[in-house]
CSV table of C-alpha atoms in Angstrom, one decimal:
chain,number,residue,atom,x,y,z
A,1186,UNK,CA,-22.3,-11.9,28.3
A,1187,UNK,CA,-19.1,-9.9,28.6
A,1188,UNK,CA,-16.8,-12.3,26.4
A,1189,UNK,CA,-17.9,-12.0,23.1
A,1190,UNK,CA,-17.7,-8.5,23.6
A,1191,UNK,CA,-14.1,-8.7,24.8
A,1192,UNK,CA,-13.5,-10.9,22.1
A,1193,UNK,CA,-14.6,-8.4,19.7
A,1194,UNK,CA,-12.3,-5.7,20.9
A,1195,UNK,CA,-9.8,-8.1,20.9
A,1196,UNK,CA,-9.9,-8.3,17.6
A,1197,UNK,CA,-10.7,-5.1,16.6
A,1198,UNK,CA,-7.5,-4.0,18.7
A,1199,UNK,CA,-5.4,-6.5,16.6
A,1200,UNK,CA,-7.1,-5.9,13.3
A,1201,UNK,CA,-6.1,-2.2,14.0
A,1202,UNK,CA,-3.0,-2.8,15.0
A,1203,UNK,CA,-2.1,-5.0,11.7
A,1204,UNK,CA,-3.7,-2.0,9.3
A,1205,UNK,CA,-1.6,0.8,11.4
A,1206,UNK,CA,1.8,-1.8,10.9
A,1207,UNK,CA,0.8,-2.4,7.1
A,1208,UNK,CA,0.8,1.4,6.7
A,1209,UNK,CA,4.0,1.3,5.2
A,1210,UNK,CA,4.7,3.4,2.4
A,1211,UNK,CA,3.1,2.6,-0.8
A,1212,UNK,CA,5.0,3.0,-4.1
A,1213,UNK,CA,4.0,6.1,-5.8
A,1214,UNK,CA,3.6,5.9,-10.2
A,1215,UNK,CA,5.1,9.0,-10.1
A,1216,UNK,CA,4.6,12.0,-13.2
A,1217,UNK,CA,7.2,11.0,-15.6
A,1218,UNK,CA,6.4,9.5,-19.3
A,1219,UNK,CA,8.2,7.9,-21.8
A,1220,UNK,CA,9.0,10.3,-23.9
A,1221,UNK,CA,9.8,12.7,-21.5
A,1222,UNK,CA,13.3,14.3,-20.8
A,1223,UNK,CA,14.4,12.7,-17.8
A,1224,UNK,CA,15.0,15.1,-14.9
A,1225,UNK,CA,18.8,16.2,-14.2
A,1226,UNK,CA,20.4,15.7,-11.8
A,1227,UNK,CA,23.9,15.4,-10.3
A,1228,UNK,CA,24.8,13.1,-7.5
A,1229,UNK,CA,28.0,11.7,-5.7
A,1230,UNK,CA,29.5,8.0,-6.3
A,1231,UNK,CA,28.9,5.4,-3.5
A,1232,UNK,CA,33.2,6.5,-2.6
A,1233,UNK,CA,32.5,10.6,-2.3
A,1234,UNK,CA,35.3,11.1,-5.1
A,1235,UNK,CA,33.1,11.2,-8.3
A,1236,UNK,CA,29.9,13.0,-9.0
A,1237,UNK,CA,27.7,12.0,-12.2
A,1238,UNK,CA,25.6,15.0,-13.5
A,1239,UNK,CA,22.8,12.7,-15.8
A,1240,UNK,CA,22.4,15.3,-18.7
A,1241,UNK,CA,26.5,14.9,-19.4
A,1242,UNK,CA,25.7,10.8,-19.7
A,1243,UNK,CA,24.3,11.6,-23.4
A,1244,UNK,CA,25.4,9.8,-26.5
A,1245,UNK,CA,24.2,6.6,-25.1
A,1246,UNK,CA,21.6,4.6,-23.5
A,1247,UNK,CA,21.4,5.3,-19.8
A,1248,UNK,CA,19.7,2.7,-17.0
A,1249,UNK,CA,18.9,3.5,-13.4
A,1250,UNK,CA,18.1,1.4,-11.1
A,1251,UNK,CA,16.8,3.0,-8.1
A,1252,UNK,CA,16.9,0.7,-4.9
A,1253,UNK,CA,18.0,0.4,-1.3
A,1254,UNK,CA,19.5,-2.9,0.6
A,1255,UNK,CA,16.6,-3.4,2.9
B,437,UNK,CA,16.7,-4.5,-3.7
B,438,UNK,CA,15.3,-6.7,-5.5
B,439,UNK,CA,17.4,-8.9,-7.3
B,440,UNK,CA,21.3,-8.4,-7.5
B,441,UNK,CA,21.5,-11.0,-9.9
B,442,UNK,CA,19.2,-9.7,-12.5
B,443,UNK,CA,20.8,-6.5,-12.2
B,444,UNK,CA,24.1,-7.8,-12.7
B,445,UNK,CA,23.2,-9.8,-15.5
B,446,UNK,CA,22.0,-6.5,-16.9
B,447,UNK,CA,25.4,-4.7,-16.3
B,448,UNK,CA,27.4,-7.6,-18.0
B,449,UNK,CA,25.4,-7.4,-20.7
B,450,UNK,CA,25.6,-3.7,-21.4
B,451,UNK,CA,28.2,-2.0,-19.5
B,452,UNK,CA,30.2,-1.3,-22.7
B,453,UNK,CA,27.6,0.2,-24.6
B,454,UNK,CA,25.4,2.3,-21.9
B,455,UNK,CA,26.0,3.8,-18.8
B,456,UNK,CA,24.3,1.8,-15.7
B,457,UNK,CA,23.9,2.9,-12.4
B,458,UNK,CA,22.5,1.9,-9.2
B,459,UNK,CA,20.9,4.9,-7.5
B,460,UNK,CA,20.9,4.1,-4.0
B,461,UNK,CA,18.1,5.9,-2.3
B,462,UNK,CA,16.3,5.9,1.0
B,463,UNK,CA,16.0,2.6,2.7
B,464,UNK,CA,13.0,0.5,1.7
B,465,UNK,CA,12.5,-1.2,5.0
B,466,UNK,CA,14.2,0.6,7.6
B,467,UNK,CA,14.2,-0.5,11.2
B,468,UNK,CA,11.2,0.3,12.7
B,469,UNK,CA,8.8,-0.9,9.7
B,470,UNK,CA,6.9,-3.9,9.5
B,471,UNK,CA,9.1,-6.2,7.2
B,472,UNK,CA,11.9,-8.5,9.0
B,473,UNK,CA,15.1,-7.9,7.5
B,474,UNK,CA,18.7,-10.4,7.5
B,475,UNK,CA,20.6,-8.9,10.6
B,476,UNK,CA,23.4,-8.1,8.2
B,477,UNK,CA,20.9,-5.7,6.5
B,478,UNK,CA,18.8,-4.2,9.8
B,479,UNK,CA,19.4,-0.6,9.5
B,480,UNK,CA,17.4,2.8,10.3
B,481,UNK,CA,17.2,5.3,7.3
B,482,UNK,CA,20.9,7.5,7.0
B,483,UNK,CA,20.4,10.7,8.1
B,484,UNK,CA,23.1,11.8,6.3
B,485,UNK,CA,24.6,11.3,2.7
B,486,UNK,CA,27.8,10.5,4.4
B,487,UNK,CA,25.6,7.6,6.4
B,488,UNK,CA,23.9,7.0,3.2
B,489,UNK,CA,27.3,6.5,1.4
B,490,UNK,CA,28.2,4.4,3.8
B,491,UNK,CA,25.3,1.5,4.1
B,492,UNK,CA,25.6,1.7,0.4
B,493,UNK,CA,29.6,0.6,0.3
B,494,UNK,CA,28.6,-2.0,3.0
B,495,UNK,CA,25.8,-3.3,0.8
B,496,UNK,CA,27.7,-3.2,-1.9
B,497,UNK,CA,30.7,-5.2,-0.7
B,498,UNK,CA,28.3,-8.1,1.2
B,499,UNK,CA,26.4,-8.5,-2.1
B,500,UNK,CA,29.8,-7.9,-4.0
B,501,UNK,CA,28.1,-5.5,-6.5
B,502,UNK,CA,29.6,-4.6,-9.4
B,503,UNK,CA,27.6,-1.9,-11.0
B,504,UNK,CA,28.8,1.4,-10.1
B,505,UNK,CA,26.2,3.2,-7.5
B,506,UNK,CA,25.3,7.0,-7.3
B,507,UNK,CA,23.7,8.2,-4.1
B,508,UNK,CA,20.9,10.1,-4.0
B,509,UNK,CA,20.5,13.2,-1.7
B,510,UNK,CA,19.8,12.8,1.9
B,511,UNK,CA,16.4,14.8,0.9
B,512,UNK,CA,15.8,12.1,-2.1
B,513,UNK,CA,16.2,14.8,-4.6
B,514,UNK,CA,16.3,12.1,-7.4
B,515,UNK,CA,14.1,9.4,-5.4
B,516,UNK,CA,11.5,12.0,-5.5
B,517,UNK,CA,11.9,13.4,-9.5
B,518,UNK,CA,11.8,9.8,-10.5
B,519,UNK,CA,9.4,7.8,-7.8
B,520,UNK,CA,11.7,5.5,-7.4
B,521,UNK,CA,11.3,3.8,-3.8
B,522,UNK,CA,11.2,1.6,-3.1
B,523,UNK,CA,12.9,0.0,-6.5
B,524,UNK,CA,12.2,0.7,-10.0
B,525,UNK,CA,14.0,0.3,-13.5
B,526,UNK,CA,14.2,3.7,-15.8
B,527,UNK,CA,15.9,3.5,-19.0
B,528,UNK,CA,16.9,6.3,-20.9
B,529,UNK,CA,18.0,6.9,-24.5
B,530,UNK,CA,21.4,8.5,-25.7
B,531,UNK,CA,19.2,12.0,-26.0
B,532,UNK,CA,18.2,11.3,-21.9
B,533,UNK,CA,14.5,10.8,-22.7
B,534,UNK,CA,12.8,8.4,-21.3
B,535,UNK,CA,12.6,5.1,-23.2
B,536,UNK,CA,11.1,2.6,-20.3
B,537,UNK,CA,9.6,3.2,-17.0
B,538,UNK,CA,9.4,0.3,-14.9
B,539,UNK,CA,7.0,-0.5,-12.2
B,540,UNK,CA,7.7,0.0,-8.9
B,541,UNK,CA,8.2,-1.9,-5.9
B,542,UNK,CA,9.3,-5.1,-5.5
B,543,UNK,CA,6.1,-6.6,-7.7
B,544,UNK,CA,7.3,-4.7,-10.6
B,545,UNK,CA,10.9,-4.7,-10.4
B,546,UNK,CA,11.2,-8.3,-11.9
B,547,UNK,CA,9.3,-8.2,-15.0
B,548,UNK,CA,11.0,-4.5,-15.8
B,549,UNK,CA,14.0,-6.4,-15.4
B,550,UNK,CA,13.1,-8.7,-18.5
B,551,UNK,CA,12.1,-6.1,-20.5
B,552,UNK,CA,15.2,-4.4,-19.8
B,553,UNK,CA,17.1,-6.4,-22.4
B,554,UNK,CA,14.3,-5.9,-25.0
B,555,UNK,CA,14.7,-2.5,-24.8
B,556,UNK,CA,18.5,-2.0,-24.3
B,557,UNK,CA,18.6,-3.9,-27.8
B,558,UNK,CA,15.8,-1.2,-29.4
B,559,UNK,CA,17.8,1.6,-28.3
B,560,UNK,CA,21.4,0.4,-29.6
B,561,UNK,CA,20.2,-1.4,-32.7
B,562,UNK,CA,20.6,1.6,-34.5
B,563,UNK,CA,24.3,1.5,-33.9
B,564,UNK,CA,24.6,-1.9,-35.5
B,565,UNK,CA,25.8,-3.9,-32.6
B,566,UNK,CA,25.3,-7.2,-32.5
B,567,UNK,CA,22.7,-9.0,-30.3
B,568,UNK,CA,24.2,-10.2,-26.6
B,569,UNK,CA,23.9,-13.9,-25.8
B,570,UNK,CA,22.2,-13.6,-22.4
């Protein structure tokens, strides 16, 4: 019979389809240890008007939070 | 992001005694993905800083954010030193070595959040401040 071999690829269409969609970016652990210096950088302010180079934030604690609105 | 609220509990707590910053990077969940997003938040991923700048001023004013926000590179310079995409918690200490390292992702972004106070306390209890009510 034909069908449950159509079924079949049905699914195996739509099981693909799912794993190709769910190939979103995982998150990477990245190299960096505690202990380690934190890598420098120097970026702009959410307005343009400021930029924040990291090594000049010595002297105390620093915390990033790393993110995105979506 | 993951949750405003913690991070803004975070900045109340310590904004006078460490420097906290959102760095705004590329877009988790850009148009085009998988993941439904609120309409107010369906974007594609800035191709520019300037673009970049701006999603981050419009995120920041629906979500009324108070902690100040750097923006990374268009090429994800500091998304890429760090690993930080989609969202993740460093914390550094006043020499700018690593001190924490959260997980990433949405998963680990919570838990990093209530170790953040733990932490913060460690680092600064060498100046003799007083413990924060939280």
């Amino acid at each position: 019979m034909n069908r449950p071999v159509l079924l079949f690829a049905g699914v195996l269409v739509l099981v693909s389809a799912a794993a190709v969609l769910a190939q979103e970016q995982q998150p990477r652990q990245g190299n960096l240890r505690v202990g380690d210096a934190a890598p420098d950088f120097e970026i702009q302010d959410v307005a343009g008007k400021t930029t924040v180079k990291l090594s000049n934030l010595k002297g105390r604690p620093t915390v990033l939070l790393f993110g995105s609105c979506t | 992001m993951s949750s405003v609220g913690s991070i803004e509990n975070l900045y109340r707590a310590y904004k006078d005694r460490a420097n906290i910053y959102v760095i705004y990077i590329r877009e988790a969940h850009p148009l085009g993905g998988k993941r439904r997003t609120p309409a107010e938040f369906q974007i594609t991923d800035p191709k520019t800083l300037a673009e970049r700048q701006a999603v981050a001023e419009k995120f920041a004013l629906t979500v009324k954010l108070q902690v100040p926000i750097l923006v990374d590179t268009i090429d994800d310079q500091v998304e890429q030193a760090y690993a930080g995409w989609p969202d993740r918690i460093y914390i550094l200490d006043a020499d700018g070595r690593i001190a924490f390292k959260g997980q990433p992702g949405p998963v680990g972004f919570a838990p990093a959040a209530k170790s953040a106070p733990v932490v913060m306390d460690k680092l600064l209890s060498g100046a003799g401040q007083p413990r924060p009510s939280r």
